[in-house]
PDB file of C-alpha atoms in Angstrom:
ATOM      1  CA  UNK L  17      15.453  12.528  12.975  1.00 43.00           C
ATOM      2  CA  UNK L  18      13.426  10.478  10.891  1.00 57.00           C
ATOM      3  CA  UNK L  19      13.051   6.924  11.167  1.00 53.00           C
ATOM      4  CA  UNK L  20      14.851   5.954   8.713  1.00 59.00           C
ATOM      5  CA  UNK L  21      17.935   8.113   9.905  1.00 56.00           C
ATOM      6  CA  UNK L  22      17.656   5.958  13.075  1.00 53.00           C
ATOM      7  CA  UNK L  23      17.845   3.161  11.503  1.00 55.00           C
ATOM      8  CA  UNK L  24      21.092   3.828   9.387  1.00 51.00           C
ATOM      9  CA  UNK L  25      22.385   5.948  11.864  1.00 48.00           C
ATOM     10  CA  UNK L  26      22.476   3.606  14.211  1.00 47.00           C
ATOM     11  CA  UNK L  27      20.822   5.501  17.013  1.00 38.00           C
ATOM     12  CA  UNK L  28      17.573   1.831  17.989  1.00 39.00           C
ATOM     13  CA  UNK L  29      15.227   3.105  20.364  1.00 36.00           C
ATOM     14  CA  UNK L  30      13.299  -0.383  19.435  1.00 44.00           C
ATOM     15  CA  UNK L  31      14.935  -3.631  17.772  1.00 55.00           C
ATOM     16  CA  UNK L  32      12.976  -4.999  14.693  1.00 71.00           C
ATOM     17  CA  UNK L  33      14.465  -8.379  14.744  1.00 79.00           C
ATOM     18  CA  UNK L  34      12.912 -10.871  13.018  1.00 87.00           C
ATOM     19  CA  UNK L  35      12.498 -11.680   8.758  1.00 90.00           C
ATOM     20  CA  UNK L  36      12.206  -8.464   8.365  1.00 89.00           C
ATOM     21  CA  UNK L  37      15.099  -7.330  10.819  1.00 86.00           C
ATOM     22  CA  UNK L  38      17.230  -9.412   9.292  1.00 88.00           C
ATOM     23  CA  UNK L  39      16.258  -8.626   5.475  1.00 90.00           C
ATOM     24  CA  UNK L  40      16.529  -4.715   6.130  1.00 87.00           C
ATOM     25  CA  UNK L  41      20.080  -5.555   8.092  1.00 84.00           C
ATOM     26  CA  UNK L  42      21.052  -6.813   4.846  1.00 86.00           C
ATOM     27  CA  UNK L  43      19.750  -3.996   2.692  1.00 85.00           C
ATOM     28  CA  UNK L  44      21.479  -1.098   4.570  1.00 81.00           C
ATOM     29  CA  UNK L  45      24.484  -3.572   6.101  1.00 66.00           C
ATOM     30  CA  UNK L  46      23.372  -3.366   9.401  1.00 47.00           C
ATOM     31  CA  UNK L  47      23.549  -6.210  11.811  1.00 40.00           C
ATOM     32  CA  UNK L  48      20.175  -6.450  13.663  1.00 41.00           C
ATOM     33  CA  UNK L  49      19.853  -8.069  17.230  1.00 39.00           C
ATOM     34  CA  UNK L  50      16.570 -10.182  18.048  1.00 38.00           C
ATOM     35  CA  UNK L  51      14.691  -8.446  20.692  1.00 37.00           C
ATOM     36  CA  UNK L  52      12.423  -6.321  21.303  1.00 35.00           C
ATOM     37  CA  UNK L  53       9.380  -9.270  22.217  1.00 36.00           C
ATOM     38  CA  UNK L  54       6.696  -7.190  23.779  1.00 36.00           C
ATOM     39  CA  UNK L  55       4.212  -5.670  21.301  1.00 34.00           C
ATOM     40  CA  UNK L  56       1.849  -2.930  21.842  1.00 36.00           C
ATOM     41  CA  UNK L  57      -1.858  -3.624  20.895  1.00 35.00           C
ATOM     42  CA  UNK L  58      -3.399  -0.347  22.351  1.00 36.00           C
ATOM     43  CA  UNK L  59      -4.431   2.029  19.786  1.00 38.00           C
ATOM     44  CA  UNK L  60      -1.681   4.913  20.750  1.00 39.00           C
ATOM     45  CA  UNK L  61       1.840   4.342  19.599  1.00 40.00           C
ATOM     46  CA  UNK L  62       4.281   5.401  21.633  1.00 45.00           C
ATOM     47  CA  UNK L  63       7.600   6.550  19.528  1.00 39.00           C
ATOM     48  CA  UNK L  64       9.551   3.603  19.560  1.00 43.00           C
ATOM     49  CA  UNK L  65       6.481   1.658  18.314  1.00 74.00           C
ATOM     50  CA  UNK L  66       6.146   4.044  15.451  1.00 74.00           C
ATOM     51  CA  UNK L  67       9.771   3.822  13.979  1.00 76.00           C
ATOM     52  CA  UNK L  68       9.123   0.025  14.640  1.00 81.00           C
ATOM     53  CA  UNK L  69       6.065   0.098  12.123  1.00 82.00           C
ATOM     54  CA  UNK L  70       7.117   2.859  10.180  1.00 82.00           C
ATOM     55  CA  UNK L  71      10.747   0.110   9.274  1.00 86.00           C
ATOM     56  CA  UNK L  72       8.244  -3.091   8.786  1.00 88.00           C
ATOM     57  CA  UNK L  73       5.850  -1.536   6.646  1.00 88.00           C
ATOM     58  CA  UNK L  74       8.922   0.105   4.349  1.00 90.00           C
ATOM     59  CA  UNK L  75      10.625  -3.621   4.347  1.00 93.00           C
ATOM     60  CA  UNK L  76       7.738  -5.403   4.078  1.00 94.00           C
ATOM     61  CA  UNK L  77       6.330  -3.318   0.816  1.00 94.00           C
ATOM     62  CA  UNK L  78       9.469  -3.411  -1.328  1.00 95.00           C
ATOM     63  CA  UNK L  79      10.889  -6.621  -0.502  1.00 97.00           C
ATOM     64  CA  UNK L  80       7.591  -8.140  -1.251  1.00 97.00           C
ATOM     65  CA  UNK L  81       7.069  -6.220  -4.518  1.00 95.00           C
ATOM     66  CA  UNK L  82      10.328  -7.751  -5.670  1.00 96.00           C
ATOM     67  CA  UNK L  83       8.654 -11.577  -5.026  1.00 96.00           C
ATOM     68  CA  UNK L  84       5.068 -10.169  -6.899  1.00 95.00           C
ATOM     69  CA  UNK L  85       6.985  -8.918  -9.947  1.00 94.00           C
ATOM     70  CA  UNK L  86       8.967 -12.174 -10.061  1.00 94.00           C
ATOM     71  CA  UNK L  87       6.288 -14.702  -9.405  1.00 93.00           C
ATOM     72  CA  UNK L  88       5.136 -15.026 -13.033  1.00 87.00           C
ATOM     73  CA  UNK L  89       8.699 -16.216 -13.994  1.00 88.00           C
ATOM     74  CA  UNK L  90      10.661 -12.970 -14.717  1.00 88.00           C
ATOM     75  CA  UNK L  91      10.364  -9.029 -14.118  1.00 92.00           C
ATOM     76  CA  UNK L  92       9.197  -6.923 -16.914  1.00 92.00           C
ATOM     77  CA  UNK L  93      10.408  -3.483 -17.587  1.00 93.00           C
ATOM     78  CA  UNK L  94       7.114  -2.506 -16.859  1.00 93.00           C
ATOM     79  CA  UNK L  95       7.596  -3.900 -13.123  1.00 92.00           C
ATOM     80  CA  UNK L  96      10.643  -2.294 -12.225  1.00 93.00           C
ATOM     81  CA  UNK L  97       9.289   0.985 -13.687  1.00 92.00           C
ATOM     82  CA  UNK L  98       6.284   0.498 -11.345  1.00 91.00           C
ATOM     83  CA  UNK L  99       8.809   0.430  -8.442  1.00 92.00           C
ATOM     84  CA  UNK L 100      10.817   3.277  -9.727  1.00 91.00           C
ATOM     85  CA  UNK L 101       7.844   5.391  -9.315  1.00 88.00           C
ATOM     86  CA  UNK L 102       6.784   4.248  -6.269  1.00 87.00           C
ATOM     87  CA  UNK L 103      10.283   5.441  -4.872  1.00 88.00           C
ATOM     88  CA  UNK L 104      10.514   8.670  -6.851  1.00 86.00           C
ATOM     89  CA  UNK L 105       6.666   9.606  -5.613  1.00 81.00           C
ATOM     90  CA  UNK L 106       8.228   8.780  -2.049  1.00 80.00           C
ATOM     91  CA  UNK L 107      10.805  11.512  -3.051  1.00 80.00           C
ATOM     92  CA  UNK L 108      13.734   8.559  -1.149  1.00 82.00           C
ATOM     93  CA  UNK L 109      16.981   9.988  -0.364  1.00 83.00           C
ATOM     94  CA  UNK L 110      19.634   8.448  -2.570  1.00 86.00           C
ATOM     95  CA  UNK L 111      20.219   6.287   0.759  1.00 85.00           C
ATOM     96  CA  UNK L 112      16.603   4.882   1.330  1.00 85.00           C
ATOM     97  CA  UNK L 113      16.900   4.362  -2.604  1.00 90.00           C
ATOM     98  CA  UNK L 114      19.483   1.866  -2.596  1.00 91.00           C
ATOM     99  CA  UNK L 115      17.646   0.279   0.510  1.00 91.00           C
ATOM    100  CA  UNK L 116      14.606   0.181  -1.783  1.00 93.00           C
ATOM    101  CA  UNK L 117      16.504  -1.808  -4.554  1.00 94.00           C
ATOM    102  CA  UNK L 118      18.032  -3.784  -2.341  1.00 94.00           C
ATOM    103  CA  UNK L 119      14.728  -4.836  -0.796  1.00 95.00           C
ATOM    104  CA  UNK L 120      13.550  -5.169  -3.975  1.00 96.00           C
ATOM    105  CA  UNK L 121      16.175  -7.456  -5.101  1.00 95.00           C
ATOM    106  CA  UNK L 122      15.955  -9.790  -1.931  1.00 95.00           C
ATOM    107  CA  UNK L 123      11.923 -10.344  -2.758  1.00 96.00           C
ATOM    108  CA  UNK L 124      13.336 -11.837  -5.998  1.00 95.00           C
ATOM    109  CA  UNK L 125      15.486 -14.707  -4.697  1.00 94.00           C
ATOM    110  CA  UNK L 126      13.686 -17.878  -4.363  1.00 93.00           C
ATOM    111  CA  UNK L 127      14.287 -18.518  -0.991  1.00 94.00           C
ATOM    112  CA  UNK L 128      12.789 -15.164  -0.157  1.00 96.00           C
ATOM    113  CA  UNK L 129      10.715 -15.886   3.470  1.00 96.00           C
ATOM    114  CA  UNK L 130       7.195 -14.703   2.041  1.00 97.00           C
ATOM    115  CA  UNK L 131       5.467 -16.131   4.996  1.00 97.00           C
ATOM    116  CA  UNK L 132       7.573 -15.059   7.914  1.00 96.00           C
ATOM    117  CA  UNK L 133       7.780 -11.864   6.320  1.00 96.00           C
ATOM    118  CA  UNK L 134       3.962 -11.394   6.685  1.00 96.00           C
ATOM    119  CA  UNK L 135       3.486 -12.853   9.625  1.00 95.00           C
ATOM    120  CA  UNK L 136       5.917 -10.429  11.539  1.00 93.00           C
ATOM    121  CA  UNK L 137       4.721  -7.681   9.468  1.00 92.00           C
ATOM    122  CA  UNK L 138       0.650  -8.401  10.151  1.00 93.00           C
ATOM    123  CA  UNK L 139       2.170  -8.005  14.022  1.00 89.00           C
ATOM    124  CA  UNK L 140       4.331  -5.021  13.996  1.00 87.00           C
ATOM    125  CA  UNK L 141       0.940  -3.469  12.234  1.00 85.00           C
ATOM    126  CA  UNK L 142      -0.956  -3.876  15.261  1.00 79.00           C
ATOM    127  CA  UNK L 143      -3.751  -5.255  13.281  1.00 73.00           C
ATOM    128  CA  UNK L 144      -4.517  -1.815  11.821  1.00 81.00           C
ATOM    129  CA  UNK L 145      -6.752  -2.535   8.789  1.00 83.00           C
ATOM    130  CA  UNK L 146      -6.153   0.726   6.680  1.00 81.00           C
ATOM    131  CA  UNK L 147      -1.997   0.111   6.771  1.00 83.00           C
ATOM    132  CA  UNK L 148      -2.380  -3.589   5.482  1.00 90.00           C
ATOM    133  CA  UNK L 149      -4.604  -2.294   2.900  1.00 87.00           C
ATOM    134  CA  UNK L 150      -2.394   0.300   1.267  1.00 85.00           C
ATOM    135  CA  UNK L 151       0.153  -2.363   1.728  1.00 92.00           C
ATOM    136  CA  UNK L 152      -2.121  -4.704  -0.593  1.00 94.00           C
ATOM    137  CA  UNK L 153      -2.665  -1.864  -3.143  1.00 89.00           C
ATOM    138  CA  UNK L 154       0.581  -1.112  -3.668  1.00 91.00           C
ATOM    139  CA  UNK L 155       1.392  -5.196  -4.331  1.00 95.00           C
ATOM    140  CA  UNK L 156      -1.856  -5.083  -6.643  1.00 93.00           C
ATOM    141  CA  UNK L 157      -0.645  -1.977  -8.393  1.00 90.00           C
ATOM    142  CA  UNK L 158       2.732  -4.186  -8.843  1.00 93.00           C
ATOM    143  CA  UNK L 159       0.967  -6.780 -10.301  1.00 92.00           C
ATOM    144  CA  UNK L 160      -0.709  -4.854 -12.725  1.00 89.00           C
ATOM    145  CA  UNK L 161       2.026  -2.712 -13.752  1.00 89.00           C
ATOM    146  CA  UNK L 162       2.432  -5.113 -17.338  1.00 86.00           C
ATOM    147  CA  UNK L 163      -1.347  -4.529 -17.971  1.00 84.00           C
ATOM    148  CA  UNK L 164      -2.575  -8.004 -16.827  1.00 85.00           C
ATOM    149  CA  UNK L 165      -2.977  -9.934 -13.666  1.00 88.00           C
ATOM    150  CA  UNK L 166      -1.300 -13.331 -14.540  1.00 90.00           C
ATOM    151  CA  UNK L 167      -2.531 -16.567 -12.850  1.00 93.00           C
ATOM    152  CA  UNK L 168       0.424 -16.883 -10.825  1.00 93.00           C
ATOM    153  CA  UNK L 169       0.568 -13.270  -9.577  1.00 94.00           C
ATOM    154  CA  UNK L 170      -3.445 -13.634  -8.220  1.00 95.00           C
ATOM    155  CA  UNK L 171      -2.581 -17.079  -6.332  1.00 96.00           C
ATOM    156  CA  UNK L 172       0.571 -14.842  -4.836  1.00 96.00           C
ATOM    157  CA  UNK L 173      -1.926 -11.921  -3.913  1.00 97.00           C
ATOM    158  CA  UNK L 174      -4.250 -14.058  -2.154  1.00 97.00           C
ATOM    159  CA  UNK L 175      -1.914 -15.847  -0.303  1.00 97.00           C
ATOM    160  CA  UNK L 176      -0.984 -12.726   0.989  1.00 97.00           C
ATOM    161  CA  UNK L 177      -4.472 -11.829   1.590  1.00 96.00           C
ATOM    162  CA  UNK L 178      -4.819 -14.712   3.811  1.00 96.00           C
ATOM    163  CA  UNK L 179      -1.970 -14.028   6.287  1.00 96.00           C
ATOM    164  CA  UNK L 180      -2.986 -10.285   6.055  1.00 95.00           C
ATOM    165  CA  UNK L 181      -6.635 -11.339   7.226  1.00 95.00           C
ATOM    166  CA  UNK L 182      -7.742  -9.751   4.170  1.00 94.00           C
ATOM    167  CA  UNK L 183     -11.166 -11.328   2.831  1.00 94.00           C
ATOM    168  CA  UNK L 184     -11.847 -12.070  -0.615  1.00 95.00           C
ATOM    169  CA  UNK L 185     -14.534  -9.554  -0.364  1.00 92.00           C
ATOM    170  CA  UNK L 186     -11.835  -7.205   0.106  1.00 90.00           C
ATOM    171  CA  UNK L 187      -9.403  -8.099  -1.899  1.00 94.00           C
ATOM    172  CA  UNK L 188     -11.952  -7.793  -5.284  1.00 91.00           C
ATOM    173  CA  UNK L 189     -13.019  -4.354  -4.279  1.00 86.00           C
ATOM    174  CA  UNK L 190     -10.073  -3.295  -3.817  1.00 87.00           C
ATOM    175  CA  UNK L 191      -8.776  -4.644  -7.423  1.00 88.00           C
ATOM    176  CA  UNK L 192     -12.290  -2.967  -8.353  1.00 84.00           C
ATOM    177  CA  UNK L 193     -11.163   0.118  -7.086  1.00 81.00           C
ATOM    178  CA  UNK L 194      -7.583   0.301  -8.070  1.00 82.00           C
ATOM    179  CA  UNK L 195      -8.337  -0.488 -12.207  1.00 83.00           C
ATOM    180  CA  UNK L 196     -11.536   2.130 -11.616  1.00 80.00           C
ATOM    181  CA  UNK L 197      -8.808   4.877 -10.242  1.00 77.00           C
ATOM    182  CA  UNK L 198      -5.906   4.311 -13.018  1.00 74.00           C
ATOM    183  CA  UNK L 199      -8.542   4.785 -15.947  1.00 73.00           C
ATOM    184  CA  UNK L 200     -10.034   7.588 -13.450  1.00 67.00           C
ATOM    185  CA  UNK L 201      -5.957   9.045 -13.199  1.00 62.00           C
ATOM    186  CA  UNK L 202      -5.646   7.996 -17.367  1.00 54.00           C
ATOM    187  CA  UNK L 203      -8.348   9.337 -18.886  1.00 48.00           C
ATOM    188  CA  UNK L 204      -8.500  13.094 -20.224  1.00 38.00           C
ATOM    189  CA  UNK L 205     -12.174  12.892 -20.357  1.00 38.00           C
ATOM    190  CA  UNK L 206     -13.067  13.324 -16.682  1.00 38.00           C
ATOM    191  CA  UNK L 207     -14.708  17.045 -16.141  1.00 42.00           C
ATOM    192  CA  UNK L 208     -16.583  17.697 -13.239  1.00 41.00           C
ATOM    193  CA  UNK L 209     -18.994  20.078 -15.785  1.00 48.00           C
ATOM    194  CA  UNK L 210     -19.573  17.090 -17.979  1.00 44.00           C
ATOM    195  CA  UNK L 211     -19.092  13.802 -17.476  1.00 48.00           C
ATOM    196  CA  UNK L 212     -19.044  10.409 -19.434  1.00 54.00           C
ATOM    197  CA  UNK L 213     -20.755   7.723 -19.241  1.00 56.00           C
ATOM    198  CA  UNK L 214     -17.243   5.820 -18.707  1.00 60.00           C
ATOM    199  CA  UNK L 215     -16.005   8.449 -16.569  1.00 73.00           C
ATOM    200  CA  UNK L 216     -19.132   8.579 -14.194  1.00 79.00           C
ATOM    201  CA  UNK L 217     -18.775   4.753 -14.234  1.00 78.00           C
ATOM    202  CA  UNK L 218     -15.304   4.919 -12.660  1.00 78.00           C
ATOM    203  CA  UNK L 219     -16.153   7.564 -10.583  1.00 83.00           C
ATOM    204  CA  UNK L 220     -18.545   5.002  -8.863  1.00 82.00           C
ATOM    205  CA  UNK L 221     -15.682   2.390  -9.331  1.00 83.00           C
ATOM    206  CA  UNK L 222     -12.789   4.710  -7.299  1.00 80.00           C
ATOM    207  CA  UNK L 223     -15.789   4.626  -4.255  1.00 82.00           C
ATOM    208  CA  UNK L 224     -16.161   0.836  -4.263  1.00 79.00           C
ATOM    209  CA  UNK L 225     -19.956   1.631  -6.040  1.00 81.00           C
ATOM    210  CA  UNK L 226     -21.871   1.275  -9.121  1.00 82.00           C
ATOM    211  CA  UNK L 227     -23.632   3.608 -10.964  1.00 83.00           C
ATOM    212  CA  UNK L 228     -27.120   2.087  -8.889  1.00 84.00           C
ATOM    213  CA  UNK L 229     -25.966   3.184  -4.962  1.00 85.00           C
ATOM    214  CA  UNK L 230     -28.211   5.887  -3.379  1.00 87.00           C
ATOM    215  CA  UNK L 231     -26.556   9.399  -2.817  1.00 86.00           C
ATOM    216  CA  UNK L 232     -26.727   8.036   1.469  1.00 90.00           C
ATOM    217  CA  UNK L 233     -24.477   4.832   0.087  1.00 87.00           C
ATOM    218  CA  UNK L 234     -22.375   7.667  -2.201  1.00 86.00           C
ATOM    219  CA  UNK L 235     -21.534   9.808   0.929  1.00 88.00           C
ATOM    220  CA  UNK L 236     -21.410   7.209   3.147  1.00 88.00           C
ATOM    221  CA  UNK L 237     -18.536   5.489   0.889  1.00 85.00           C
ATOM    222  CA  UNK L 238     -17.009   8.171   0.338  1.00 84.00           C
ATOM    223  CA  UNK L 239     -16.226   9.732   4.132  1.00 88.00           C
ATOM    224  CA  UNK L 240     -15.293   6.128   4.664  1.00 84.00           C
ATOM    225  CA  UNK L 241     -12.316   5.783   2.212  1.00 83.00           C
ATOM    226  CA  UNK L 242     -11.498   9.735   3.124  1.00 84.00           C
ATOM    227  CA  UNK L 243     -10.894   8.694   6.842  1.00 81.00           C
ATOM    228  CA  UNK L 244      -9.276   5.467   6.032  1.00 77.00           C
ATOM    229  CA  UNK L 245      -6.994   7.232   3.614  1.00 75.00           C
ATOM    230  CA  UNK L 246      -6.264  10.506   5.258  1.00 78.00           C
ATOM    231  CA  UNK L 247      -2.540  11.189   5.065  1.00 75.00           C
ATOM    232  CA  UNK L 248      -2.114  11.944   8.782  1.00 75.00           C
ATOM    233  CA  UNK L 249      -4.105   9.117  10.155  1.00 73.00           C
ATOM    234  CA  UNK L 250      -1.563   6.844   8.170  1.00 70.00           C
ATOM    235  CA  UNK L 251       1.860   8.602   9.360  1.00 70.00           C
ATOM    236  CA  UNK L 252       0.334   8.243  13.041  1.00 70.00           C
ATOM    237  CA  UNK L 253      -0.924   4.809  12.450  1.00 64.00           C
ATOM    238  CA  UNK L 254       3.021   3.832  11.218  1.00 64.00           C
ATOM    239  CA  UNK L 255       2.984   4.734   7.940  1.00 69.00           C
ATOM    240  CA  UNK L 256       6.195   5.837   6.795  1.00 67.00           C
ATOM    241  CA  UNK L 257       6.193   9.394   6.031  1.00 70.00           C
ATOM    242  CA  UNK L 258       7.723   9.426   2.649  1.00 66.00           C
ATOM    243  CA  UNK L 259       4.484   7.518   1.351  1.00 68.00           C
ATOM    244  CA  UNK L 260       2.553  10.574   2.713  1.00 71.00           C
ATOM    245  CA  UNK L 261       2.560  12.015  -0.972  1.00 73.00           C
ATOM    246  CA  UNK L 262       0.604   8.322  -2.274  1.00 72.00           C
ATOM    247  CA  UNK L 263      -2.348   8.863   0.217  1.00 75.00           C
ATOM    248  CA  UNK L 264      -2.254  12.657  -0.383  1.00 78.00           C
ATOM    249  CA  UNK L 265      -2.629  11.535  -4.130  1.00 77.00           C
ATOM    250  CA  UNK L 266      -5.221   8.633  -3.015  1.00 78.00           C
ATOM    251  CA  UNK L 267      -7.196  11.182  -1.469  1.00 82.00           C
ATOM    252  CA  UNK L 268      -7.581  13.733  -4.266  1.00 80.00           C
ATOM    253  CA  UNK L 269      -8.832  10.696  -6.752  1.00 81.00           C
ATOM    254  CA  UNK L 270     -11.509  10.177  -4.002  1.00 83.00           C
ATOM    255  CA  UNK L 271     -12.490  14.097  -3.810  1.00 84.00           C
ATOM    256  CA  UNK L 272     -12.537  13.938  -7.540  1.00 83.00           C
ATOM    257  CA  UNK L 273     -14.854  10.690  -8.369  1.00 83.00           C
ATOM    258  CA  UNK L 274     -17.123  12.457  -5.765  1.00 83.00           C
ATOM    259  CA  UNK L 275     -17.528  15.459  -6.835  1.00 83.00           C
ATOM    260  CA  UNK L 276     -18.125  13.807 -10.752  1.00 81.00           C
ATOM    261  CA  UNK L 277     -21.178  12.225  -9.075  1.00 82.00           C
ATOM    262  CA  UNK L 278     -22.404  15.060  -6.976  1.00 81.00           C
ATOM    263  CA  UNK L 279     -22.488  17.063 -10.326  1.00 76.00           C
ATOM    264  CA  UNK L 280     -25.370  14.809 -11.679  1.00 68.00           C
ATOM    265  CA  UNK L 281     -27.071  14.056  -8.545  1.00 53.00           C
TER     266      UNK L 281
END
């Protein structure tokens, strides 16, 4: 069964609890018992931990894409088409669908509890640097999804950084990355037999790189985001395996922007 059939079947191995406990409870109209107090911070999870992360990382990403897309005032159709495809590149059941929306809605209502949400969801992550960070790009790709980044929307995204312990460092290479890969994905000019100028340009950009890195700083970069992004590493990690299909697609924009560059190296 998967985790989510646990959860609205009824069948808890573990007790979320908490914000984000309660917020899900709400979203599928289950009640939700406090508990489950002891956290594992080894790097193996054990089942139960898994389905625990696997439930946060789902409530924490739609609930607070709902409070990105309102934080500039109001939603734009662009927004909740953003989250649309987000759920229909999950491939949701019709029942983790209406959870998604429901989540989605919740984010929206102003006394939505940002904080406590992240701070229970930086927790049940164990730490694990490459699940917070997909968690970030999907909020950037949120905030993006009306073609600009308003003022309000960047103040939200770095407040999140900060209870994420995501540096600013981060956070701009990942925006870097994330505009360089949806002109890579856009763009009908990228050939591996003869690149652009542009093109080559966001080839570097999907690697975190410009045009000047060395072919060591090229590979280097680019077995780095391959093993932080690997599909499998993610589900095990607590990724929810729904969103297997967004690293898969991660990935293959990585193997792509490489192989661009190895073509004029």
């Amino acid at each position: 069964m998967s985790w989510f059939g646990t959860v609205v079947g009824g069948a808890f191995g573990f007790l979320l609890g908490g914000p984000l406990g309660a917020i899900l409870g709400a979203s599928v109209g289950h009640q939700f018992s406090k508990g489950l107090t002891g956290i594992e911070t080894g790097e193996t999870l054990n089942s139960g931990d898994q389905h625990r992360v696997q439930t946060a990382f789902f409530t924490a990403t739609f609930s607070v894409m709902g409070h990105i897309a309102k934080a500039d005032g109001h939603v734009s159709p662009e927004e909740i088409s953003l989250a649309n495809h987000v759920m229909s590149e999950m491939a949701l059941t019709s029942d983790m669908r209406v959870t998604a929306i429901n989540l989605f809605q919740q984010g929206k209502q102003a006394d939505f509890p940002l904080d406590e949400v992240l701070a229970q969801f930086y927790k049940e992550c164990h730490r694990r640097t490459d699940l917070l960070r997909m968690f970030l790009e999907i909020q950037l790709q949120e905030a993006f999804a009306d073609g600009t980044l308003a003022v309000s929307e960047e103040k939200l995204l770095l407040h999140i950084c900060s209870h994420l312990r995501i540096s600013r460092f981060d956070y701009e290479r990942l925006k870097i990355q994330l505009l360089a890969q949806q002109r890579f994905q856009g763009s009908s000019s990228y050939s591996p037999k003869m690149p652009s100028k542009s093109s080559l340009q966001d080839a570097y950009g999907v690697l975190g790189l410009t045009p000047h890195a060395s072919k060591v700083e090229v590979k280097k970069a680019y077995r780095r985001l391959m093993n932080q992004n690997h599909p499998d590493k993610l589900v095990a990690k607590g990724l929810p395996e729904e969103m297997m299909r967004l690293a898969k697609e991660k990935t293959q924009k990585i193997s792509k922007a490489y192989q661009i560059i190895q073509k004029i190296g």
